[in-house]
Short mmCIF file of C-alpha atoms and ligand atoms in Angstrom, two decimals:
data_model
loop_
_atom_site.label_atom_id
_atom_site.label_comp_id
_atom_site.label_asym_id
_atom_site.label_seq_id
_atom_site.Cartn_x
_atom_site.Cartn_y
_atom_site.Cartn_z
CA MET E 621 -8.31 -25.68 11.24
CA ALA E 622 -8.52 -21.58 10.62
CA LEU E 623 -6.14 -19.99 8.11
CA LYS E 624 -3.45 -17.48 9.35
CA ARG E 625 -5.26 -14.14 9.13
CA ILE E 626 -3.23 -11.55 6.68
CA LEU E 627 -4.16 -7.79 7.23
CA SER E 628 -2.97 -4.59 5.66
CA GLY E 629 -4.38 -1.26 4.60
CA MET E 630 -3.32 1.70 2.65
CA ARG E 631 -4.61 5.34 2.91
CA PRO E 632 -6.61 6.53 0.60
CA THR E 633 -4.37 8.62 -1.75
CA GLY E 634 -6.43 8.15 -4.72
CA LYS E 635 -5.67 6.16 -7.88
CA LEU E 636 -2.37 3.91 -7.20
CA HIS E 637 0.49 3.92 -9.30
CA LEU E 638 3.01 1.07 -10.75
CA GLY E 639 5.13 1.57 -7.53
CA ASN E 640 2.21 0.89 -5.46
CA LEU E 641 1.29 -2.35 -7.77
CA HIS E 642 4.82 -3.97 -7.57
CA GLY E 643 5.24 -3.10 -3.80
CA ALA E 644 2.60 -3.59 -1.49
CA LEU E 645 -0.47 -4.39 -3.69
CA GLY E 646 1.07 -7.02 -5.54
CA ASN E 647 2.01 -8.90 -2.89
CA TRP E 648 -1.31 -8.50 -1.24
CA VAL E 649 -2.91 -10.12 -4.22
CA GLU E 650 -0.55 -13.07 -4.09
CA LEU E 651 -1.16 -13.87 -0.64
CA GLN E 652 -4.87 -13.90 -1.51
CA ASN E 653 -4.30 -16.19 -4.65
CA SER E 654 -1.86 -18.70 -2.58
CA GLY E 655 -5.38 -19.57 -0.70
CA LYS E 656 -3.41 -19.98 2.37
CA TYR E 657 -4.09 -17.43 4.41
CA ASP E 658 -7.86 -15.29 5.54
CA CYS E 659 -7.02 -12.29 3.90
CA CYS E 660 -8.02 -8.87 5.30
CA TYR E 661 -7.41 -5.31 3.55
CA PHE E 662 -8.98 -2.40 4.16
CA VAL E 663 -8.71 1.61 3.47
CA ALA E 664 -7.21 3.61 6.25
CA ASP E 665 -9.29 6.50 6.02
CA TRP E 666 -9.14 7.59 9.32
CA HIS E 667 -4.93 7.77 9.00
CA ALA E 668 -5.54 10.06 6.03
CA PHE E 669 -6.88 12.46 8.21
CA THR E 670 -3.42 12.74 9.93
CA SER E 671 -1.95 14.72 7.26
CA GLU E 672 -5.39 15.87 5.73
CA TYR E 673 -7.44 17.11 8.28
CA SER E 674 -7.92 20.75 6.46
CA THR E 675 -8.73 19.29 3.29
CA THR E 676 -11.00 15.85 3.79
CA GLU E 677 -13.19 16.49 0.94
CA GLY E 678 -11.26 13.91 -1.25
CA ILE E 679 -11.12 11.51 1.37
CA LYS E 680 -14.16 9.61 0.73
CA ASP E 681 -13.97 9.80 -3.37
CA ASN E 682 -10.30 8.43 -3.33
CA THR E 683 -11.79 5.74 -0.82
CA ILE E 684 -13.96 4.47 -3.96
CA SER E 685 -11.24 4.87 -6.15
CA MET E 686 -8.98 2.82 -4.34
CA VAL E 687 -10.86 -0.12 -3.79
CA ILE E 688 -11.85 -0.05 -7.69
CA ASP E 689 -7.91 -0.31 -8.16
CA TRP E 690 -7.73 -2.84 -6.06
CA LEU E 691 -10.93 -5.04 -7.78
CA ALA E 692 -9.05 -3.95 -10.85
CA VAL E 693 -5.77 -5.91 -10.14
CA GLY E 694 -7.21 -8.85 -8.91
CA LEU E 695 -8.12 -8.54 -5.41
CA ASP E 696 -11.28 -10.38 -4.91
CA PRO E 697 -14.31 -9.78 -2.80
CA GLN E 698 -15.12 -13.69 -2.58
CA LYS E 699 -11.49 -14.50 -1.28
CA SER E 700 -10.49 -11.68 0.97
CA THR E 701 -12.28 -9.27 3.32
CA LEU E 702 -12.11 -5.44 2.24
CA PHE E 703 -13.64 -2.68 4.13
CA VAL E 704 -13.26 0.65 5.42
CA GLN E 705 -11.64 1.67 8.93
CA SER E 706 -13.95 4.63 9.73
CA ALA E 707 -16.67 1.68 9.29
CA ILE E 708 -15.68 -0.28 12.13
CA LYS E 709 -15.94 2.25 15.32
CA GLU E 710 -14.31 -0.59 17.27
CA HIS E 711 -10.81 0.59 15.61
CA ALA E 712 -11.51 3.76 17.48
CA GLU E 713 -12.46 2.33 21.06
CA LEU E 714 -9.13 0.08 20.70
CA PHE E 715 -6.69 2.95 19.63
CA LEU E 716 -8.20 4.99 22.73
CA LEU E 717 -7.18 1.87 25.05
CA LEU E 718 -4.10 1.24 23.30
CA SER E 719 -3.21 5.06 23.86
CA MET E 720 -3.28 4.69 27.48
CA ILE E 721 -0.53 2.15 27.46
CA THR E 722 2.17 3.43 24.87
CA PRO E 723 4.77 5.72 26.28
CA LEU E 724 5.22 8.84 24.73
CA ALA E 725 8.95 7.72 24.37
CA TRP E 726 7.94 5.06 21.78
CA LEU E 727 6.13 7.33 19.65
CA GLU E 728 8.66 10.18 19.71
CA ARG E 729 11.53 7.94 18.87
CA ASN E 730 9.86 6.60 15.95
CA PRO E 731 11.79 7.10 12.90
CA THR E 732 8.93 7.62 10.26
CA TYR E 733 7.07 10.44 12.70
CA LYS E 734 10.14 12.14 12.66
CA GLU E 735 10.88 11.88 8.69
CA MET E 736 7.27 12.69 7.70
CA LYS E 737 7.44 15.66 9.89
CA THR E 738 10.34 17.06 8.20
CA GLU E 739 9.04 16.01 4.38
CA LEU E 740 5.72 17.85 5.32
CA ALA E 741 7.06 20.53 6.63
CA ASN E 742 4.27 22.85 4.91
CA LYS E 743 1.69 21.02 6.70
CA ASP E 744 1.64 21.54 10.60
CA LEU E 745 1.70 17.82 11.57
CA SER E 746 2.26 19.15 15.55
CA THR E 747 -1.07 17.25 16.12
CA PHE E 748 -1.62 14.66 18.92
CA GLY E 749 -3.51 12.50 16.04
CA PHE E 750 -0.26 12.57 13.87
CA LEU E 751 2.12 11.44 16.58
CA GLY E 752 -0.50 8.73 17.99
CA TYR E 753 -0.60 7.59 14.22
CA PRO E 754 1.28 4.20 14.93
CA VAL E 755 -1.29 3.59 17.99
CA LEU E 756 -4.10 3.91 15.51
CA GLN E 757 -2.50 1.72 13.34
CA ALA E 758 -1.58 -1.01 16.06
CA ALA E 759 -5.38 -1.08 16.73
CA ASP E 760 -6.06 -1.88 13.10
CA ILE E 761 -3.46 -4.83 13.08
CA ILE E 762 -4.54 -6.50 16.67
CA MET E 763 -8.35 -5.89 16.56
CA TYR E 764 -8.12 -9.06 13.88
CA LYS E 765 -5.07 -10.65 15.28
CA ALA E 766 -3.08 -10.61 12.33
CA TYR E 767 -0.57 -13.36 11.98
CA GLY E 768 0.82 -11.26 9.07
CA VAL E 769 1.13 -7.81 8.11
CA PRO E 770 2.28 -7.32 4.54
CA VAL E 771 4.19 -4.39 4.15
CA GLY E 772 6.53 -2.08 2.45
CA VAL E 773 9.99 -1.58 4.14
CA ASP E 774 8.22 2.09 5.02
CA GLN E 775 6.21 0.66 7.55
CA LEU E 776 8.43 -1.72 9.19
CA PRO E 777 9.22 1.10 12.40
CA HIS E 778 5.33 0.89 12.51
CA VAL E 779 4.90 -3.03 12.58
CA GLU E 780 7.39 -3.16 15.06
CA LEU E 781 5.70 -0.41 17.51
CA THR E 782 2.67 -2.55 17.38
CA ARG E 783 4.33 -5.81 17.92
CA GLU E 784 5.67 -3.70 21.42
CA ILE E 785 2.00 -2.07 21.66
CA ALA E 786 0.51 -5.82 21.55
CA ARG E 787 2.98 -7.46 24.48
CA ARG E 788 2.44 -4.68 26.52
CA PHE E 789 -1.38 -5.12 26.50
CA ASN E 790 -0.70 -8.95 26.83
CA PHE E 791 1.43 -8.03 29.84
CA LEU E 792 -0.79 -5.60 31.77
CA TYR E 793 -3.88 -7.57 31.07
CA THR E 794 -4.39 -10.77 29.79
CA GLU E 795 -2.52 -12.50 27.04
CA ILE E 796 -5.47 -11.95 24.28
CA PHE E 797 -3.00 -10.72 21.25
CA PRO E 798 -0.91 -12.63 18.98
CA ILE E 799 2.48 -10.60 17.94
CA PRO E 800 2.13 -10.11 13.98
CA GLU E 801 5.27 -10.47 11.75
CA PRO E 802 5.83 -7.98 9.00
CA LEU E 803 5.84 -9.56 5.67
CA LEU E 804 8.46 -7.91 3.18
CA THR E 805 8.55 -8.67 -0.71
CA SER E 806 11.85 -7.85 -2.32
CA VAL E 807 10.61 -5.42 -5.18
CA PRO E 808 13.11 -3.74 -7.77
CA LYS E 809 13.13 0.09 -6.99
CA LEU E 810 10.86 1.72 -9.36
CA LEU E 811 11.18 5.33 -10.22
CA GLY E 812 9.19 7.92 -11.34
CA ILE E 813 9.12 9.17 -14.90
CA ASP E 814 11.69 11.98 -13.86
CA GLY E 815 14.23 9.44 -12.03
CA ARG E 816 13.03 10.55 -8.54
CA LYS E 817 11.11 7.93 -6.10
CA MET E 818 7.72 7.54 -8.05
CA SER E 819 5.30 9.30 -5.69
CA LYS E 820 1.92 11.10 -6.28
CA SER E 821 2.91 14.19 -4.85
CA TYR E 822 6.16 14.30 -7.47
CA ASP E 823 3.53 14.51 -10.27
CA ASN E 824 6.18 11.58 -11.58
CA SER E 825 4.02 8.64 -11.78
CA ILE E 826 2.79 6.17 -14.14
CA TYR E 827 -0.87 5.17 -12.61
CA ILE E 828 -2.38 1.82 -12.93
CA SER E 829 -5.40 3.45 -14.86
CA ASP E 830 -3.09 5.15 -17.42
CA ARG E 831 -3.35 3.71 -21.27
CA GLY E 832 -3.31 4.64 -24.81
CA LYS E 833 -1.59 8.28 -25.74
CA VAL E 834 -1.19 8.89 -21.92
CA LEU E 835 0.98 6.02 -21.07
CA LEU E 836 2.79 6.45 -24.08
CA GLU E 837 3.70 9.97 -23.70
CA LYS E 838 5.18 8.90 -19.85
CA ILE E 839 7.00 6.25 -20.95
CA SER E 840 8.44 8.03 -23.75
CA SER E 841 9.55 10.83 -21.68
CA MET E 842 11.21 8.22 -19.02
CA PHE E 843 14.56 9.31 -17.93
CA THR E 844 17.22 6.63 -18.70
CA ASP E 845 21.16 6.34 -18.83
CA PRO E 846 22.11 9.67 -18.45
CA GLN E 847 25.18 8.79 -20.19
CA ARG E 848 24.05 8.14 -23.26
CA MET E 849 23.42 11.31 -25.64
CA ARG E 850 22.94 9.74 -28.78
CA LYS E 851 21.64 6.32 -30.35
CA SER E 852 25.54 6.03 -31.09
CA ASP E 853 26.49 6.07 -27.30
CA PRO E 854 26.59 2.73 -25.80
CA GLY E 855 24.53 2.22 -22.71
CA ASN E 856 24.31 0.89 -19.45
CA PRO E 857 20.88 -0.66 -18.49
CA GLU E 858 21.55 -1.39 -14.74
CA ILE E 859 21.08 1.95 -14.17
CA CYS E 860 18.29 2.41 -16.46
CA ASN E 861 14.56 2.86 -15.28
CA VAL E 862 13.38 1.74 -18.26
CA PHE E 863 15.27 -1.48 -18.04
CA THR E 864 14.00 -2.11 -14.63
CA PHE E 865 10.25 -2.03 -15.98
CA HIS E 866 11.41 -4.08 -18.65
CA GLY E 867 12.33 -6.77 -15.89
CA LEU E 868 8.90 -6.75 -14.77
CA TYR E 869 7.24 -6.82 -18.26
CA SER E 870 9.20 -8.37 -20.64
CA THR E 871 10.28 -11.77 -21.21
CA PRO E 872 13.52 -12.94 -19.51
CA GLN E 873 14.85 -13.73 -23.60
CA THR E 874 13.87 -10.14 -24.28
CA VAL E 875 15.35 -8.53 -21.58
CA LYS E 876 18.49 -10.25 -22.46
CA GLU E 877 18.29 -8.64 -26.12
CA ILE E 878 18.01 -5.51 -24.51
CA ASP E 879 20.70 -5.38 -22.13
CA ALA E 880 22.82 -6.78 -24.92
CA GLY E 881 21.96 -4.32 -27.38
CA CYS E 882 21.79 -1.15 -25.31
CA ARG E 883 25.09 -1.87 -24.25
CA LYS E 884 26.38 -2.06 -27.84
CA ALA E 885 24.31 0.78 -28.93
CA SER E 886 22.48 -1.25 -31.59
CA ILE E 887 19.10 -0.79 -29.84
CA GLY E 888 18.00 2.86 -29.45
CA CYS E 889 16.23 4.93 -26.43
CA THR E 890 12.94 4.97 -28.36
CA ASP E 891 12.47 1.72 -29.52
CA CYS E 892 13.27 0.63 -26.26
CA LYS E 893 11.07 2.47 -24.81
CA LYS E 894 8.08 1.83 -27.51
CA MET E 895 8.49 -1.94 -26.77
CA LEU E 896 8.37 -1.04 -22.81
CA ALA E 897 4.72 0.77 -23.48
CA GLN E 898 3.44 -2.09 -25.69
CA ARG E 899 4.01 -4.74 -23.13
CA ILE E 900 2.75 -2.25 -20.09
CA SER E 901 -0.39 -1.71 -22.23
CA ASP E 902 -0.84 -5.55 -23.26
CA ALA E 903 -0.13 -6.08 -19.39
CA LEU E 904 -2.77 -3.74 -17.93
CA ALA E 905 -5.53 -4.53 -20.64
CA PRO E 906 -7.44 -6.60 -18.60
CA VAL E 907 -7.10 -4.67 -15.62
CA HIS E 908 -8.32 -1.28 -17.47
CA GLU E 909 -11.32 -3.51 -18.49
CA ARG E 910 -12.14 -4.68 -14.96
CA MET E 911 -11.69 -0.69 -14.36
CA ASP E 912 -14.29 0.13 -16.58
CA TYR E 913 -16.53 -2.21 -15.49
CA TYR E 914 -16.55 -1.31 -11.88
CA VAL E 915 -16.85 2.57 -12.65
CA ASN E 916 -19.57 1.72 -14.29
CA HIS E 917 -21.09 -0.18 -11.62
CA MET E 918 -20.74 1.64 -8.79
CA ASP E 919 -23.59 -0.32 -6.82
CA GLU E 920 -21.36 -3.43 -7.01
CA ILE E 921 -18.67 -1.49 -5.14
CA ASN E 922 -20.63 -0.04 -2.34
CA SER E 923 -22.19 -3.60 -1.78
CA ILE E 924 -18.70 -5.03 -1.99
CA ILE E 925 -17.30 -2.73 0.64
CA ALA E 926 -20.70 -3.17 2.72
CA ALA E 927 -20.19 -6.85 2.89
CA GLY E 928 -17.00 -6.28 3.49
CA ASN E 929 -17.55 -4.10 6.42
CA LYS E 930 -20.04 -6.68 8.09
CA LYS E 931 -17.58 -9.11 8.29
CA ALA E 932 -14.70 -6.88 9.64
CA ALA E 933 -17.32 -6.00 12.32
CA GLU E 934 -18.34 -9.19 13.51
CA ILE E 935 -14.69 -9.79 14.12
CA ALA E 936 -14.07 -6.57 15.61
CA CYS E 937 -17.14 -7.00 17.96
CA ARG E 938 -15.62 -10.24 19.21
CA THR E 939 -12.47 -9.31 19.77
CA MET E 940 -13.73 -5.78 22.10
CA GLU E 941 -15.58 -8.11 23.99
CA GLU E 942 -12.58 -9.85 24.78
CA VAL E 943 -10.90 -6.65 25.38
CA ARG E 944 -13.18 -5.00 27.73
CA SER E 945 -13.09 -8.36 29.70
CA ALA E 946 -9.40 -8.24 30.03
CA VAL E 947 -9.23 -4.72 31.02
CA LYS E 948 -12.19 -5.25 33.46
CA ILE E 949 -14.82 -2.53 31.91
N1 LIG B 450 0.48 3.44 8.05
C1 LIG B 450 -0.04 2.74 6.57
C2 LIG B 450 0.57 3.33 5.56
O1 LIG B 450 0.69 4.48 5.20
C3 LIG B 450 -1.57 2.07 6.12
C4 LIG B 450 -2.04 1.19 7.60
C5 LIG B 450 -2.98 2.10 8.43
C6 LIG B 450 -1.62 -0.13 7.80
N2 LIG B 450 -3.07 1.12 9.31
C7 LIG B 450 -2.61 -0.35 8.61
C8 LIG B 450 -1.04 -0.75 7.14
C9 LIG B 450 -2.63 -1.58 9.21
C10 LIG B 450 -1.25 -1.97 7.57
C11 LIG B 450 -1.66 -2.60 8.86
O2 LIG B 450 0.24 2.83 4.09
FE1 SF4 B 451 17.68 2.42 -20.97
FE2 SF4 B 451 16.74 0.78 -22.68
FE3 SF4 B 451 18.00 2.93 -23.29
FE4 SF4 B 451 19.25 1.09 -22.76
S1 SF4 B 451 18.43 1.20 -24.59
S2 SF4 B 451 19.32 3.22 -21.86
S3 SF4 B 451 17.49 0.42 -21.26
S4 SF4 B 451 15.77 3.02 -22.41
#
């Protein structure tokens, strides 16, 4: 029996941070390694245009550096199909057809749309493409007849819209699309070094590629329990971002010791952070090794992408034949 298909994508925002790693990306690797699914992961470079249409020069390089990060953290081209959206022109064709059947009201009431518009108020996002973002995303997903879409909570409205669009297509024409399920992981909320949400645009991220002095400096500047001004003040690990990270990188025993030590002020923040820096640095060492390898073997990156594109194109080609026949064109 064929394995169930998993599909997900990311916009090429350049190098990824630990929030990305412990959010969606880590889940992708796990799903891949479970051996239970046929996993397809792609770079949503057309989607990057919705907000970057006036400054597109970074998209290509960001695509490559993101794929390098993917490979470095353990996505394996032997196990997963890794491809680039813009290489599969069928996405544009399906997007066009889906746009014909998607009621405007569905798009206008999309909460992500409203939020992004306010958040990115300095960019003019009153474009047709921005409003239609979820329609392209729906095309990405149903093209591969995905059963599951591993995403973060922020993407839930998009997957919900995809389900509605797929149902509408099936209802109007022929039932060819399975209705995809969102696959959420529960991840602890990782904040940036300044205590706000970790985000590239806040310049507060710890990148997967950070190492040595840079990593150490970032971790030593992390916000901790704000009530703990002096080393002699007892702290509360529950509200400390450094402690959240220990939960991911340190052994349960160490986590327990830090928890107790922080509460009775027997361990200071400087030492606590030094320990964390060491743990993260150890955990990322093999990742950095793979990163260095790929940076020096760009030809391999290109052939991995070419092979993935070819596999994706075969599936997309078949789906579009069914679609054209369903819509009688
Ligand atoms: N919207 C997603 C994001 O911003 C990227 C994306 C595009 C995607 N197409 C997709 C995710 C299809 C899952 C499935 O991260
Ligand atoms: Fe946070 Fe560690 Fe300082 Fe406690 S000791 S406040 S857990 S950095």
